[in-house]
Coordinates of C-alpha atoms in Angstrom, one line a residue:
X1348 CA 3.9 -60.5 -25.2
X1349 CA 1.7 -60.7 -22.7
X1350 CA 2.5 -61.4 -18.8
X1351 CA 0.5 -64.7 -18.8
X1352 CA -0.5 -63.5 -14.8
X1353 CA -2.9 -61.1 -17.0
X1354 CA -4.1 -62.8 -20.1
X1355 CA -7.4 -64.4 -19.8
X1356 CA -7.1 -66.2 -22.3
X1357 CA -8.9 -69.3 -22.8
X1358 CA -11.5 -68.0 -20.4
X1359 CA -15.4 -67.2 -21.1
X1360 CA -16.7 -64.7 -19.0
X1361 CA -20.4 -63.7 -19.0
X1362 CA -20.6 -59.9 -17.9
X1363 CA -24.4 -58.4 -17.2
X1364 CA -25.1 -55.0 -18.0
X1365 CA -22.5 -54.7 -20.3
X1366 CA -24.2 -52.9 -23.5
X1367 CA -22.9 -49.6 -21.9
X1368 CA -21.4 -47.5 -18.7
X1369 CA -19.4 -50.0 -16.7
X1370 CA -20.3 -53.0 -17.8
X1371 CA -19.1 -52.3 -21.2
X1372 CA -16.0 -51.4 -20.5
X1373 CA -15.1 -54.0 -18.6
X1374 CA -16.1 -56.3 -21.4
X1375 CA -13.9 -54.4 -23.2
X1376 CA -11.4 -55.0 -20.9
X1377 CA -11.8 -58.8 -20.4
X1378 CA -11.7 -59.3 -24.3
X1379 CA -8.6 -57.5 -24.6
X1380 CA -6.6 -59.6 -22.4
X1381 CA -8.0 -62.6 -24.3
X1382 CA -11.4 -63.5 -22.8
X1383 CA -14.7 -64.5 -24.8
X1384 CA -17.3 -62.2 -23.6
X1385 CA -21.2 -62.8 -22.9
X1386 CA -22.4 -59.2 -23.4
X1387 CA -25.6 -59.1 -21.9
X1388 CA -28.1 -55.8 -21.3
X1389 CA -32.2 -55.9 -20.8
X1390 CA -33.3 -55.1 -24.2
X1391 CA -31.8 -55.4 -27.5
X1392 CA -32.0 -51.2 -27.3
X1393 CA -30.9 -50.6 -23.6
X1394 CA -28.2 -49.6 -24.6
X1395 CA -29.6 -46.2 -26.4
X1396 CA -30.8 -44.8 -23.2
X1397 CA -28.0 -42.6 -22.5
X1398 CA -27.1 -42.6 -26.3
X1399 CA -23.6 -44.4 -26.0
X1400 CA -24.5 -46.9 -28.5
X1401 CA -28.2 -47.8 -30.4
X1402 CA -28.4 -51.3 -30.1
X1403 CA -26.4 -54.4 -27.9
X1404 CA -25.4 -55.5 -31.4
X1405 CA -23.5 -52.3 -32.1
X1406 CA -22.0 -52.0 -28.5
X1407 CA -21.2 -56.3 -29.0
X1408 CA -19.3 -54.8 -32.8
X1409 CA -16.7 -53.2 -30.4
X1410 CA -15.8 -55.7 -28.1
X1411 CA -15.9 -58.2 -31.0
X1412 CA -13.0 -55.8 -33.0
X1413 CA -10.4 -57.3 -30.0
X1414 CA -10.8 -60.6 -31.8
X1415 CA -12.0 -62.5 -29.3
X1416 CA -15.3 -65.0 -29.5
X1417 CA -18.3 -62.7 -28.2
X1418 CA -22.3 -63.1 -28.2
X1419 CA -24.9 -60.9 -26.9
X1420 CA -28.1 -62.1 -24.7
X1421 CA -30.7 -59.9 -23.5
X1422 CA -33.1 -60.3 -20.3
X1423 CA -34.5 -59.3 -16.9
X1424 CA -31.9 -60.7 -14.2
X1425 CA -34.6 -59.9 -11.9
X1426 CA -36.6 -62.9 -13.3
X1427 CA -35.2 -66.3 -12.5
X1428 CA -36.8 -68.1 -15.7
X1429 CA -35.4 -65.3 -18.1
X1430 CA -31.8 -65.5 -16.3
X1431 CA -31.9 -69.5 -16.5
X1432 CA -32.2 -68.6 -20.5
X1433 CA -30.1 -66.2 -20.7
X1434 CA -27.1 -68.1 -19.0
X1435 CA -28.0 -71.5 -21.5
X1436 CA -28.3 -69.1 -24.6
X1437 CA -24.5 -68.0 -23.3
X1438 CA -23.0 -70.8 -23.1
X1439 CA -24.5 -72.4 -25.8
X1440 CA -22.8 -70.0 -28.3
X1441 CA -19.5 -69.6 -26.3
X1442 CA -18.8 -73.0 -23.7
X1443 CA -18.9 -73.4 -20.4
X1444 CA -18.7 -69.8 -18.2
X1445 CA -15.6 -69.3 -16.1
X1446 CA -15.7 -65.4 -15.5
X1447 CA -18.8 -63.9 -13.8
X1448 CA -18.8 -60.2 -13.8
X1449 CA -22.2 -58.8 -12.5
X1450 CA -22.3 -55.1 -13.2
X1451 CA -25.7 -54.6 -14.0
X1452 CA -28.3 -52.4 -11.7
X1453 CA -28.2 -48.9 -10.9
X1454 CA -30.3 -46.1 -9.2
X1455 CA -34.3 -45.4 -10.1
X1456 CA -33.9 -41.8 -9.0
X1457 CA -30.8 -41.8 -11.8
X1458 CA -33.3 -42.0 -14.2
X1459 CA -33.8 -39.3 -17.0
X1460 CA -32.3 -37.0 -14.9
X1461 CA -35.5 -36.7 -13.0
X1462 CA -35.1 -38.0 -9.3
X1463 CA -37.7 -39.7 -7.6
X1464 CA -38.3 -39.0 -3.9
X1465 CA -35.7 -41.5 -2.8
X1466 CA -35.1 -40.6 0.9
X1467 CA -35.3 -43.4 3.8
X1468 CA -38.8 -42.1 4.2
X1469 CA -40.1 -40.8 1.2
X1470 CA -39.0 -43.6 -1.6
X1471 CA -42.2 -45.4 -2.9
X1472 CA -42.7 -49.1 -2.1
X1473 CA -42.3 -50.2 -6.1
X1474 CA -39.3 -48.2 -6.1
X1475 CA -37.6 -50.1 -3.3
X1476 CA -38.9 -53.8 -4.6
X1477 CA -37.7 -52.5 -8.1
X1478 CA -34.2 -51.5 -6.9
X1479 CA -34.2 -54.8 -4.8
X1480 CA -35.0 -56.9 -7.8
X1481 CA -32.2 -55.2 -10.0
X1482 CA -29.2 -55.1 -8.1
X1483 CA -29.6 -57.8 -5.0
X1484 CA -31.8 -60.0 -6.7
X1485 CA -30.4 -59.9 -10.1
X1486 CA -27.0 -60.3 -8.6
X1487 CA -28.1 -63.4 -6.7
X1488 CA -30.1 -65.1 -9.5
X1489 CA -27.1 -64.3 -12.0
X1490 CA -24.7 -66.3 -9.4
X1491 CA -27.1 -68.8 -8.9
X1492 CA -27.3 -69.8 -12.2
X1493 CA -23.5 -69.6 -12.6
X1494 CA -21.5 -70.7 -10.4
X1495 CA -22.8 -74.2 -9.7
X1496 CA -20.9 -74.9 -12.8
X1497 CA -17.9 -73.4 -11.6
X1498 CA -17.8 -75.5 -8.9
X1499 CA -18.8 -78.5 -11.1
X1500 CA -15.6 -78.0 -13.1
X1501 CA -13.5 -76.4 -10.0
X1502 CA -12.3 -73.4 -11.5
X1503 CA -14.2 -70.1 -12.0
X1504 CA -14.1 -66.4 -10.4
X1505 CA -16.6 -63.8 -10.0
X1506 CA -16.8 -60.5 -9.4
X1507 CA -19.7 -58.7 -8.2
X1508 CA -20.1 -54.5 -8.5
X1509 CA -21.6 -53.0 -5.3
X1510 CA -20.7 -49.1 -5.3
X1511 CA -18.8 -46.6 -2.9
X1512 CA -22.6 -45.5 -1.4
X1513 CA -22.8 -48.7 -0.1
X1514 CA -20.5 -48.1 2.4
X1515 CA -21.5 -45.1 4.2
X1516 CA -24.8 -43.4 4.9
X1517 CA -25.9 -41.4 2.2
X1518 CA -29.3 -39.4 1.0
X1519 CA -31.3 -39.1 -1.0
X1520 CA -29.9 -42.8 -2.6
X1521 CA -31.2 -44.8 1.2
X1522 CA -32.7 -47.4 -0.6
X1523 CA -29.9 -48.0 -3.0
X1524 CA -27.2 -47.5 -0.7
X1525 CA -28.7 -50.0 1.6
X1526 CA -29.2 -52.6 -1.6
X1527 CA -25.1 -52.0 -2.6
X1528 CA -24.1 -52.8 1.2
X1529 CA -26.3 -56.5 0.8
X1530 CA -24.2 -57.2 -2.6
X1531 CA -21.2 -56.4 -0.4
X1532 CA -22.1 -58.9 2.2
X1533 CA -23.9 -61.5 -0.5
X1534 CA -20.3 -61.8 -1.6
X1535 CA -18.8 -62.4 1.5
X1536 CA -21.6 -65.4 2.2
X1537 CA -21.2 -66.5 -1.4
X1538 CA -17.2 -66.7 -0.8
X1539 CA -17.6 -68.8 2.3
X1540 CA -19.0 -70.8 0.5
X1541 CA -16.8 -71.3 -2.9
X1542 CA -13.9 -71.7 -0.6
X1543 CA -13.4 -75.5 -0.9
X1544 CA -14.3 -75.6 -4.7
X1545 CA -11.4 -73.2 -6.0
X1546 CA -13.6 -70.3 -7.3
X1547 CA -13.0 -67.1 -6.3
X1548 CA -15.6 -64.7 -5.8
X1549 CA -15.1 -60.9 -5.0
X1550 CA -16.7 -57.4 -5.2
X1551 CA -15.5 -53.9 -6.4
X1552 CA -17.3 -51.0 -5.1
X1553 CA -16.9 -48.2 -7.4
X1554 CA -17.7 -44.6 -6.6
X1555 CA -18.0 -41.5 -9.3
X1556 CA -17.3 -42.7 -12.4
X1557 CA -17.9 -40.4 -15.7
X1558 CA -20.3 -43.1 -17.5
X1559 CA -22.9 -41.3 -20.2
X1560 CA -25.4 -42.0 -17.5
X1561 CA -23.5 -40.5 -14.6
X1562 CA -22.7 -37.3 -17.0
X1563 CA -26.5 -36.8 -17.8
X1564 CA -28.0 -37.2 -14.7
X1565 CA -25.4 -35.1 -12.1
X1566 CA -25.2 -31.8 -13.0
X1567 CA -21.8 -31.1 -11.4
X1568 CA -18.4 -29.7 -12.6
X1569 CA -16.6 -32.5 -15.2
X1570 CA -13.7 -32.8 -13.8
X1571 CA -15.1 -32.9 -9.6
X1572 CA -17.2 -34.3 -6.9
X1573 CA -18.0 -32.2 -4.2
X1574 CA -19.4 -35.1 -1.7
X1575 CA -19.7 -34.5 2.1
X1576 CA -16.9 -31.5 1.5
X1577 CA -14.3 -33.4 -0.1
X1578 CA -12.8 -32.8 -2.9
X1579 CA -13.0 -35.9 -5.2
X1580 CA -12.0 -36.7 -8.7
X1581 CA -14.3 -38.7 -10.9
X1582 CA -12.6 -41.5 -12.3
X1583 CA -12.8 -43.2 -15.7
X1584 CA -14.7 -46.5 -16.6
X1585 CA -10.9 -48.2 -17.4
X1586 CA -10.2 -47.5 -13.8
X1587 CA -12.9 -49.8 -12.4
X1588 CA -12.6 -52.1 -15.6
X1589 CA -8.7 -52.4 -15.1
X1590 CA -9.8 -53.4 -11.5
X1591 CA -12.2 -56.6 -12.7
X1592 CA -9.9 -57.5 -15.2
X1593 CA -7.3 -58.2 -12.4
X1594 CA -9.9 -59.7 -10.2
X1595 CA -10.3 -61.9 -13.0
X1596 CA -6.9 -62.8 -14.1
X1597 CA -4.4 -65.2 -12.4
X1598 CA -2.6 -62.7 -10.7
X1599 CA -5.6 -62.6 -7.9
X1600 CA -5.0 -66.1 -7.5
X1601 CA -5.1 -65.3 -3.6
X1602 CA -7.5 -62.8 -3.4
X1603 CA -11.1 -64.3 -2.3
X1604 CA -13.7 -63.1 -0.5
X1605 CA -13.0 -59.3 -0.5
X1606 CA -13.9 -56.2 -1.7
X1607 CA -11.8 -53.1 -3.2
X1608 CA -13.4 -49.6 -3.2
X1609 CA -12.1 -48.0 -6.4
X1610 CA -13.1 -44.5 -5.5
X1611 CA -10.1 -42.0 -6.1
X1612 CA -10.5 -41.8 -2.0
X1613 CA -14.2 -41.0 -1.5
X1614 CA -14.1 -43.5 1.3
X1615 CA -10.7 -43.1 3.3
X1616 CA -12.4 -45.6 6.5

C-alpha cells in the first residue's frame, strides 16, 4: 500500500515538455503515484527529435499503461494565445489542474549536435529572444495561465525546472545560463506571492542528466562529466523525476518557495 504522504492520487497535473527527456519521466513518475497527467510537447512529432519516441501519442501510450487518466496537448508556450488553449484543452479532458510541472525549454546551441556561437558576446540576437521566449517566457505564460485557478480553489503546487548552469557562470551556454537563473528567481517572486492562497510553488535545478538529447549532443564518456575539473556523475532522468514527484506530493507540505539542485554535487556552494 502506498504511504498516502506520496500518492498523488486524486491530483491532475499538467507537465510541459513531457513527450520526452525530463519531462517524460516525470510524467511517468506523477502517474505512478496516482496522478492524471497533461502530457504536453510543441508538435504532435517533437518528440522524434532525438528518436525516444515518434509521436506525443506513443510517448502519452506509456504513461497511460500506469492506469491513470492522461491526454496529450501540443503548442508553443512561448505564445500566450496557444498556451491559453492548451491549458482549456487540458482541463477540459481531465478537470481542474492541481500539479504544475514546467519542464519544457532547453539550449539552441543543444541542437543537432551542432552548437551555435553561444558565448556572452557571440550568441545571435534571435537566438537570445528565442531562448528567452522558451524557457522564461514559456515558464511564465504556463504559470499564468495556471495558477490563478489554484488559487481560486486554494490548493495547487508547482514546480518549475531551471538547471544546475543557472547557478554559476558558465560558457559557451551565457545566454541560457542567464535565462535558468531568472526561472530560479521567477519562482521565488511567484512564491511570495502564492503564500496566502495555500499553493506551493518551487523549482529543481537539475544538472547532467543522461536524456537522448543530452547523449547526442555531448560527446563525453557515458558514465562522467568532466566540468570545471570535477569529477561528476551524470545522473538518471528518475533522479530529477523522483525529485518533482516529492515536490508534488504531501510530504512537501512545508516546502515553498525554494529550490533543490539535483546535480550529483556539480554545485557544492
Amino acid at each position: 500500500m502506498m504511504d498516502p504522504e506520496f500518492s498523488l492520487e486524486g491530483q491532475v497535473a499538467l507537465v510541459t515538455g513531457s513527450g520526452r527527456g525530463l519531462g517524460h519521466a516525470m510524467a511517468m513518475r506523477l502517474a505512478q503515484l496516482g496522478a492524471a497527467v497533461v502530457l504536453h510537447d510543441q508538435t504532435e512529432t517533437s518528440p522524434a527529435e532525438y528518436g525516444e519516441f515518434t509521436t506525443l501519442a506513443d510517448s502519452e501510450r506509456v504513461v497511460a499503461a500506469f492506469g491513470r487518466p492522461t491526454t496529450a496537448v501540443t503548442g508553443d508556450i512561448g505564445d500566450e494565445a496557444q498556451v491559453t488553449r492548451l491549458v482549456a484543452e487540458a482541463e477540459r479532458a481531465l478537470g481542474p489542474l492541481t500539479l504544475l510541472v514546467n519542464a519544457a525549454g532547453g539550449d539552441i546551441a543543444a541542437r543537432g549536435g551542432k552548437p551555435n556561437p553561444n558565448t556572452a558576446l557571440g550568441i545571435k540576437i534571435e537566438d537570445i529572444r528565442a531562448l528567452i521566449d522558451r524557457n522564461l517566457v514559456g515558464t511564465m505564460l504556463v504559470c499564468r495561465a495556471v495558477v490563478p485557478g489554484m488559487i481560486a480553489r486554494r490548493t495547487g503546487a508547482v514546480v518549475n525546472v531551471a538547471s544546475s548552469a543557472g547557478h554559476f557562470g558558465t560558457s559557451p551556454e551565457v545566454v541560457y545560463s542567464s535565462i535558468k537563473a531568472g526561472i530560479v528567481h521567477y519562482t521565488r517572486c511567484l512564491a511570495f506571492e502564492t503564500r496566502p492562497h495555500n499553493v506551493r510553488v518551487n523549482c529543481v535545478s537539475p544538472g547532467a542528466t543522461a536524456t537522448a538529447r543530452f547523449k547526442q549532443t555531448r560527446q563525453t564518456d557515458p558514465a562522467m562529466l568532466v566540468e570545471d575539473g570535477t569529477l561528476v556523475r551524470y545522473g538518471a532522468p528518475r533522479d530529477q523525476a523522483n525529485t518533482v514527484a516529492f515536490l508534488c506530493s504531501p510530504a512537501a507540505r512545508f516546502i515553498h518557495g525554494q529550490f533543490i539542485r539535483v546535480d550529483g554535487g556539480l554545485t557544492l556552494f
